[in-house]
Short mmCIF file of C-alpha atoms in Angstrom, two decimals:
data_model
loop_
_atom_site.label_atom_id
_atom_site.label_comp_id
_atom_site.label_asym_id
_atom_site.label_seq_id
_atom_site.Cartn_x
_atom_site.Cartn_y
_atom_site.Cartn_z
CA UNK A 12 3.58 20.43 -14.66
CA UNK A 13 2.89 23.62 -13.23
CA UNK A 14 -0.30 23.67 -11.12
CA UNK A 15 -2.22 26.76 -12.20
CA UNK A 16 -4.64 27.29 -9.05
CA UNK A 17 -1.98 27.65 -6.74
CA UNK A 18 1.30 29.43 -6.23
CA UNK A 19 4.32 28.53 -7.97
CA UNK A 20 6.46 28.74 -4.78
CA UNK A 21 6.44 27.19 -1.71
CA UNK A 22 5.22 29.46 1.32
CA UNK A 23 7.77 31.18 3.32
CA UNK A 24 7.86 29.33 5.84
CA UNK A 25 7.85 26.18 4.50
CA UNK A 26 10.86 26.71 2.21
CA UNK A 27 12.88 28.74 5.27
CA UNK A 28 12.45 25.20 6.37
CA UNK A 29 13.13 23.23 4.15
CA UNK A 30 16.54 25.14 3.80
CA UNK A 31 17.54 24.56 7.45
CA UNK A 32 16.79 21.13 7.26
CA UNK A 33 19.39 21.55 3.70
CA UNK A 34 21.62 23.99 5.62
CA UNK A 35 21.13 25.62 1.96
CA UNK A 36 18.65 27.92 0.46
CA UNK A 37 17.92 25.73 -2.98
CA UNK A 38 16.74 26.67 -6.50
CA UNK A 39 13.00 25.78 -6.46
CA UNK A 40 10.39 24.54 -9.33
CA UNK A 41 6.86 23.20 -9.23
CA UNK A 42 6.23 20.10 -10.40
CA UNK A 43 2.79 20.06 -8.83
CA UNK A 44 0.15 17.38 -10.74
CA UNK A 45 -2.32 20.27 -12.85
CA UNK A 46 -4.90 19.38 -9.95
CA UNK A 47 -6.21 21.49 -7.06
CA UNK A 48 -4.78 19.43 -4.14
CA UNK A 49 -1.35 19.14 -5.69
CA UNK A 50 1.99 21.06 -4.12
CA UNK A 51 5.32 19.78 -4.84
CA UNK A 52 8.33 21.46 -5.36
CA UNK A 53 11.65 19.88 -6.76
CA UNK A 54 14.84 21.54 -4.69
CA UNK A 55 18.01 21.49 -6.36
CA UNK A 56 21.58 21.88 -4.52
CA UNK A 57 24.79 21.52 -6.57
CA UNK A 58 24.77 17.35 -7.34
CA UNK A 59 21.31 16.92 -4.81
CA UNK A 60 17.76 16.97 -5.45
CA UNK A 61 14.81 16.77 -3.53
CA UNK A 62 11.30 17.32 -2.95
CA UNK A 63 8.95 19.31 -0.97
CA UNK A 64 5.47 18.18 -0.82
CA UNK A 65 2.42 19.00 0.90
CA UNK A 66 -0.19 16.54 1.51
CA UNK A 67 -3.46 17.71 0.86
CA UNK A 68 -4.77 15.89 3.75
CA UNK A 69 -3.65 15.27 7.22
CA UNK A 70 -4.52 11.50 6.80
CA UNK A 71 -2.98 11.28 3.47
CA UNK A 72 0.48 12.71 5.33
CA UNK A 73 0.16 10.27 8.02
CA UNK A 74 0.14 7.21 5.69
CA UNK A 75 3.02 8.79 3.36
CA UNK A 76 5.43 9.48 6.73
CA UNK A 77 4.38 6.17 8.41
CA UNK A 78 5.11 4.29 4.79
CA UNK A 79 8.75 6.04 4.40
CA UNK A 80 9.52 5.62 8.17
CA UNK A 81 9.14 2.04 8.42
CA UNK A 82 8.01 -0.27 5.00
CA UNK A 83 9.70 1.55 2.30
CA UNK A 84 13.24 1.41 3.34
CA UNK A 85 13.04 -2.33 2.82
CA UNK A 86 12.55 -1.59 -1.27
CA UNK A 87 16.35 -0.68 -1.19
CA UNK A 88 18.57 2.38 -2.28
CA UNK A 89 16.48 3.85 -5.08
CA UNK A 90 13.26 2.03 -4.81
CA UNK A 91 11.47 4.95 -2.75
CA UNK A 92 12.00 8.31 -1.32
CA UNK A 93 13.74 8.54 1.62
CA UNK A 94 12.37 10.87 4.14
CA UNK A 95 14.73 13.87 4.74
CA UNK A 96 12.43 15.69 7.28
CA UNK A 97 8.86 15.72 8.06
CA UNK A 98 6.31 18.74 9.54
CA UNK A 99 3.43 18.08 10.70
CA UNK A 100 2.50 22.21 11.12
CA UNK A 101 2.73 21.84 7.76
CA UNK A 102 1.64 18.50 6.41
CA UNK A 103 4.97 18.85 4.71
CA UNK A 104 7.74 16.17 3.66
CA UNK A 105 11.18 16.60 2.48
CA UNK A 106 11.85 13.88 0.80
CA UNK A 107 15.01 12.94 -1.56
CA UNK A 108 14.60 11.98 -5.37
CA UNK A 109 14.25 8.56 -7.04
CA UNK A 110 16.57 7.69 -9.73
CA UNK A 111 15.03 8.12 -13.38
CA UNK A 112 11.42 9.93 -14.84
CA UNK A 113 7.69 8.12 -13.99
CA UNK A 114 7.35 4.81 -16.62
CA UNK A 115 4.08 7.13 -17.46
CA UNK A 116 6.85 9.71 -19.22
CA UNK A 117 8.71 7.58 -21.12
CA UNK A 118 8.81 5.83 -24.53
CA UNK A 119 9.87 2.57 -24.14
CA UNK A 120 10.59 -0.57 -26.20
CA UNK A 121 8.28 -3.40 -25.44
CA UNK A 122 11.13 -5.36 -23.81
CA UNK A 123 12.33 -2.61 -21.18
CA UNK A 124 8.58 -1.83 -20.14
CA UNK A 125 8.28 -5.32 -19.16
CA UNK A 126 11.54 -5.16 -17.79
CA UNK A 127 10.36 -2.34 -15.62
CA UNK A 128 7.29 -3.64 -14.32
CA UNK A 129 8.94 -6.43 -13.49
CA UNK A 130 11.03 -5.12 -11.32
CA UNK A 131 8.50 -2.72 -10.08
CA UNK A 132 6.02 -6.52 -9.27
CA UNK A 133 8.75 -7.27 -6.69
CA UNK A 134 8.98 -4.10 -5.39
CA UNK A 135 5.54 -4.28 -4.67
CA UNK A 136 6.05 -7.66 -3.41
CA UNK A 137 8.71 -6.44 -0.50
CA UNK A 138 6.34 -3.99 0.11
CA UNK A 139 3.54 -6.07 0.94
CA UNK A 140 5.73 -8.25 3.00
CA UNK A 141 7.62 -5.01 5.32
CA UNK A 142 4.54 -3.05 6.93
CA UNK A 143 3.38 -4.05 10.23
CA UNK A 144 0.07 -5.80 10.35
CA UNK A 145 -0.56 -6.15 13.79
CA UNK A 146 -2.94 -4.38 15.88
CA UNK A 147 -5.54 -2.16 14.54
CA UNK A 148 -4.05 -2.06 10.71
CA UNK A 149 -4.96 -5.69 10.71
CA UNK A 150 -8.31 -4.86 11.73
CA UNK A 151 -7.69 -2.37 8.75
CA UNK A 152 -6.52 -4.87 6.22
CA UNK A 153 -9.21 -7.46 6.87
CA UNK A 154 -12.31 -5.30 6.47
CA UNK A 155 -11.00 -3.67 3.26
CA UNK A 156 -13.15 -5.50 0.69
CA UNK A 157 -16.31 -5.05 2.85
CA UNK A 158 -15.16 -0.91 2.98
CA UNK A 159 -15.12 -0.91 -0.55
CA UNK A 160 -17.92 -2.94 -1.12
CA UNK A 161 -20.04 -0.50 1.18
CA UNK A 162 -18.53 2.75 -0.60
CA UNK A 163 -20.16 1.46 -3.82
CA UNK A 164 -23.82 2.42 -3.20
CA UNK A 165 -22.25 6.14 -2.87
CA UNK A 166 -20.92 6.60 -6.10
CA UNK A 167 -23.54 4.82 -8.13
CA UNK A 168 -25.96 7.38 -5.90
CA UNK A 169 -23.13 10.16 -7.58
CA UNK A 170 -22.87 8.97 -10.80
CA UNK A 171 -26.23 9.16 -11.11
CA UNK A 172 -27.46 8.69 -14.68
CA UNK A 173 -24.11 8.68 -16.50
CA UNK A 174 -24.29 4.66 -15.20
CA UNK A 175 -27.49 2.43 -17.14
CA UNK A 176 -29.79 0.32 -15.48
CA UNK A 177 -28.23 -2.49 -16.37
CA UNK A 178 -24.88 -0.82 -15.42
CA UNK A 179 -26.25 -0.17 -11.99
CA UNK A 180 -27.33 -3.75 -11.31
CA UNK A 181 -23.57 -5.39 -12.16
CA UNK A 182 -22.05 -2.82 -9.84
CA UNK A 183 -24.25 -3.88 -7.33
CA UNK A 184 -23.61 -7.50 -7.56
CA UNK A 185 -20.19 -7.36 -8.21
CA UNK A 186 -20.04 -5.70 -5.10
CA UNK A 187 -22.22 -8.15 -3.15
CA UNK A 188 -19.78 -10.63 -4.19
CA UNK A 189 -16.73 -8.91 -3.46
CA UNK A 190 -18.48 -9.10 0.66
CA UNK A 191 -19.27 -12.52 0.05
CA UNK A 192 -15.30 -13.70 -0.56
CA UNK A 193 -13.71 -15.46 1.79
CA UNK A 194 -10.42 -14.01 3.46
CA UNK A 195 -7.65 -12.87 1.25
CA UNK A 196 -3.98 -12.53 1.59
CA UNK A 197 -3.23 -8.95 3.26
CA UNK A 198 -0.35 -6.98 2.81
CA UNK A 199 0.70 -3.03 3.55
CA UNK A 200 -0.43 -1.29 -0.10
CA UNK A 201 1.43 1.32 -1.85
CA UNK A 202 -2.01 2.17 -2.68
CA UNK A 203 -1.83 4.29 -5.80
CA UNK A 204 0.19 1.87 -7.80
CA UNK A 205 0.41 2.86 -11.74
CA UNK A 206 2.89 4.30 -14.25
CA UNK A 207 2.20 7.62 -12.98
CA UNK A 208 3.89 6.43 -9.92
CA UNK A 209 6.33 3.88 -11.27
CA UNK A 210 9.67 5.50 -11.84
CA UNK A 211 12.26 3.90 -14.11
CA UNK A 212 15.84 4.43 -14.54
CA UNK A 213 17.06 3.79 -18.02
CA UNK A 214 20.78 4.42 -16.87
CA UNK A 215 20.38 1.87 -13.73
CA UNK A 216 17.93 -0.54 -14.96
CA UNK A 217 16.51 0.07 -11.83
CA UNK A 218 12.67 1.11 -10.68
CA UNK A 219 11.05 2.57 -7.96
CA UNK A 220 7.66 3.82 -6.07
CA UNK A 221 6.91 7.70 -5.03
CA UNK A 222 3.89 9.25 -3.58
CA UNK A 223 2.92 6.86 -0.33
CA UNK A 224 0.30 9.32 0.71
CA UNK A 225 -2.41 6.17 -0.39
CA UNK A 226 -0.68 3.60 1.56
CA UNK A 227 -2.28 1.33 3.92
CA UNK A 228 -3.34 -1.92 5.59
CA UNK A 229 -5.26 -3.86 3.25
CA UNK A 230 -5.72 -6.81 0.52
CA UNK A 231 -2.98 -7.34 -1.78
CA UNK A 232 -4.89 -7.30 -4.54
CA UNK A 233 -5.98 -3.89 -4.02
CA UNK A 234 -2.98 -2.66 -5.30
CA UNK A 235 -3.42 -4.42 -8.97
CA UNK A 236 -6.53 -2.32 -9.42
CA UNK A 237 -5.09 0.88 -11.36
CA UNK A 238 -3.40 -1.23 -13.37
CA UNK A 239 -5.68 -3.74 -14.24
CA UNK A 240 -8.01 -0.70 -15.67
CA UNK A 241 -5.35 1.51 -17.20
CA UNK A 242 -1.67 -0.36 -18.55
CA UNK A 243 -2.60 -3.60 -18.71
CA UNK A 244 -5.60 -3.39 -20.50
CA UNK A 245 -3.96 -3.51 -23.78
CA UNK A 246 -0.80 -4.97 -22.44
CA UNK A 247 -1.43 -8.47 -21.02
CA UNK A 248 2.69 -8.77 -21.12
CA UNK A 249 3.01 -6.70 -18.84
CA UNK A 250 0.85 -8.36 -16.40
CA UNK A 251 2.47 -11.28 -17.25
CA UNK A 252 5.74 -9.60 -16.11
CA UNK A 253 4.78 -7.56 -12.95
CA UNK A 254 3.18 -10.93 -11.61
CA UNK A 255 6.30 -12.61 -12.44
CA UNK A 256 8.07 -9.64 -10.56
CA UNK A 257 5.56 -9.77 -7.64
CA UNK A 258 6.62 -13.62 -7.59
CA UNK A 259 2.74 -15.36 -7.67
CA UNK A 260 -0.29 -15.20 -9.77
CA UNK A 261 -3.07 -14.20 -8.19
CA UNK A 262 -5.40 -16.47 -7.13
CA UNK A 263 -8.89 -17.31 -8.29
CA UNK A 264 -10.57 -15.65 -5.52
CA UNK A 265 -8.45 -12.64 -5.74
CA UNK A 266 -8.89 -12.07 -9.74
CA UNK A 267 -12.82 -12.24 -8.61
CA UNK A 268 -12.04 -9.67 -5.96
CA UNK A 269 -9.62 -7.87 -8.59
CA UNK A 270 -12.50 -7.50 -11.47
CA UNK A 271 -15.26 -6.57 -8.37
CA UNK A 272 -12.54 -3.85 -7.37
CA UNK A 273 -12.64 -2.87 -10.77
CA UNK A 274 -15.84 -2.22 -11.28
CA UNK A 275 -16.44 -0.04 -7.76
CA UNK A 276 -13.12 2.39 -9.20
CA UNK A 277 -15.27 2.54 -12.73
CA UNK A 278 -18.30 4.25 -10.93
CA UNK A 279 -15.84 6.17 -8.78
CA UNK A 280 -14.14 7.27 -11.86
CA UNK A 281 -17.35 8.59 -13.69
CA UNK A 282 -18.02 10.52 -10.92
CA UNK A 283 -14.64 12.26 -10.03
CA UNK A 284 -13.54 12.57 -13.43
CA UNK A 285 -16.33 15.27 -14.51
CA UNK A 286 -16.09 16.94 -10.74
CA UNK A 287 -12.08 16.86 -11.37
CA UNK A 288 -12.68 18.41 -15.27
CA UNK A 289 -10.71 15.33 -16.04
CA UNK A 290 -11.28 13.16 -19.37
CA UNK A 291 -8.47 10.67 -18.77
CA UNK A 292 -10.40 9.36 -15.35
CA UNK A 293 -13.44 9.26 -16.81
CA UNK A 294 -12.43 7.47 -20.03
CA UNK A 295 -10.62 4.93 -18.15
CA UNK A 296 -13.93 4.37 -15.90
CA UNK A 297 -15.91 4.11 -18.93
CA UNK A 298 -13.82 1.72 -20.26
CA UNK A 299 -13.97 -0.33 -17.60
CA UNK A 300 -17.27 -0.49 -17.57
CA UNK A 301 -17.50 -1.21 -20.80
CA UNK A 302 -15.43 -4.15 -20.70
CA UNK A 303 -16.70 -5.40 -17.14
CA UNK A 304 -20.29 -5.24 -19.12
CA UNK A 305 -19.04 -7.82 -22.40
CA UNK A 306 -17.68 -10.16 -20.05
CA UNK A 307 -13.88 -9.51 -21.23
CA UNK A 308 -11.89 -7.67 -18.01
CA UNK A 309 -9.75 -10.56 -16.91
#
């Protein structure tokens, strides 16, 4: 979808090169998300496409080249984006296509949606295993609740009094317990994990991850949160099949951790959705909330 605040074509720069990189000047459309940080072209060559995307941050480029460079490749031909070239002058990646359209797109039978979460659970699951956690990103990875539990105060100060009293005081205990867990297992997140982002190949019965620019050291669990509020809120079968996918249930302590999570991207959502002019992110956060209050997010 066409991104109306910015231009429909890449600067010049950027696409002269993007075409050396291509030895080829290619036939060029936006596919930019209708949002004001969003730049992506889609290059086609005779029988090749790719993409040109700039990040919106330098931070958010650093985590989607680091992710391509050294933990996607282990999700296999098709299961990411390979990176084709990278600028930094530009915050710019080249990066090649994934087979099939995002699982968001597409209309589905109930059998091949589980199918492709399913196979998108143990992509996720090699993911988790491939990135290095040594160093500083473990560091990272362990203090990821207590980041998230700190951020918390911020957007209930944001969302000001579109949250109730009684609203306010959950979110602040859920997010007193999510400090008080005990250790979790850590992993290398894709981050922004949803149907948005989950692309499925009817053709290859195949799936696949795009748009690393959210990936990072952290708890596994953290990467169950968009779905938990969004897809599987009226589809327990398919957490039932991206588990199965992701080959283990989550534990006790991380479904605590997973419904605390929830709860901090509800408040997060009321206040970005309404900044962002967006009703889908603000109806999911209130519906979060909603649930999280009558006791029935599992």
């Amino acid at each position: 979808m066409t991104n109306p605040t910015t231009s429909t074509t890449p600067p010049p720069a950027l696409l002269a090169w993007a075409s050396r990189v291509l030895d080829a000047r290619p036939a060029v459309k936006d596919v930019s998300h209708p949002r004001e940080n969003s730049r992506v072209w889609r290059l086609d060559l005779p029988r090749l496409r790719f993409y040109l995307k700039i990040s919106p941050k330098a931070v958010m480029y650093e985590r989607e080249t680091l992710a391509l460079r050294s933990a996607a490749p282990a999700l296999g031909a098709g299961g990411a984006p390979q990176l084709r070239a990278s600028s930094a002058e530009h915050l710019a990646l080249l990066l090649t296509a994934v087979p099939g359209r995002p699982l968001k797109q597409l209309e589905l039978s109930p059998v091949e949606e589980a199918r492709a979460h399913r196979n998108g659970g143990a992509l996720l699951a090699r993911l988790h295993a491939a990135g290095d956690l040594s160093g500083p990103r473990r560091a990272e990875a362990e203090q990821a609740l207590q980041a998230a539990a700190e951020g918390a105060e911020g957007h209930l100060s944001a969302a000001g009094d579109r949250l109730t009293a009684p609203e306010q005081k959950l979110l602040r205990q859920l997010a007193e317990e999510l400090r008080a867990l005990p250790p979790l297992p850590l992993a290398y997140i894709h981050g922004d994990a949803w149907d948005r982002n989950l692309m499925w190949s009817t053709a290859r019965q195949q799936a696949g991850w795009i748009d690393f620019e959210r990936s990072r050291a952290a708890t596994a669990v953290q990467d169950f949160v968009l779905m938990a509020c969004s897809t599987w809120t009226d589809r327990p079968d398919l957490r039932a099949a991206c588990l199965q996918g992701y080959g283990r249930n989550l534990t006790l302590e991380e479904q605590h951790a997973l419904r605390c999570l929830a709860a901090i991207d509800a408040v997060s959502c009321l206040v970005w959705g309404p900044k962002l002019d967006d009703p889908h992110v603000t109806a999911r956060g209130r519906r979060t909330l909603d649930r999280l209050m009558a006791g029935v997010f599992a």
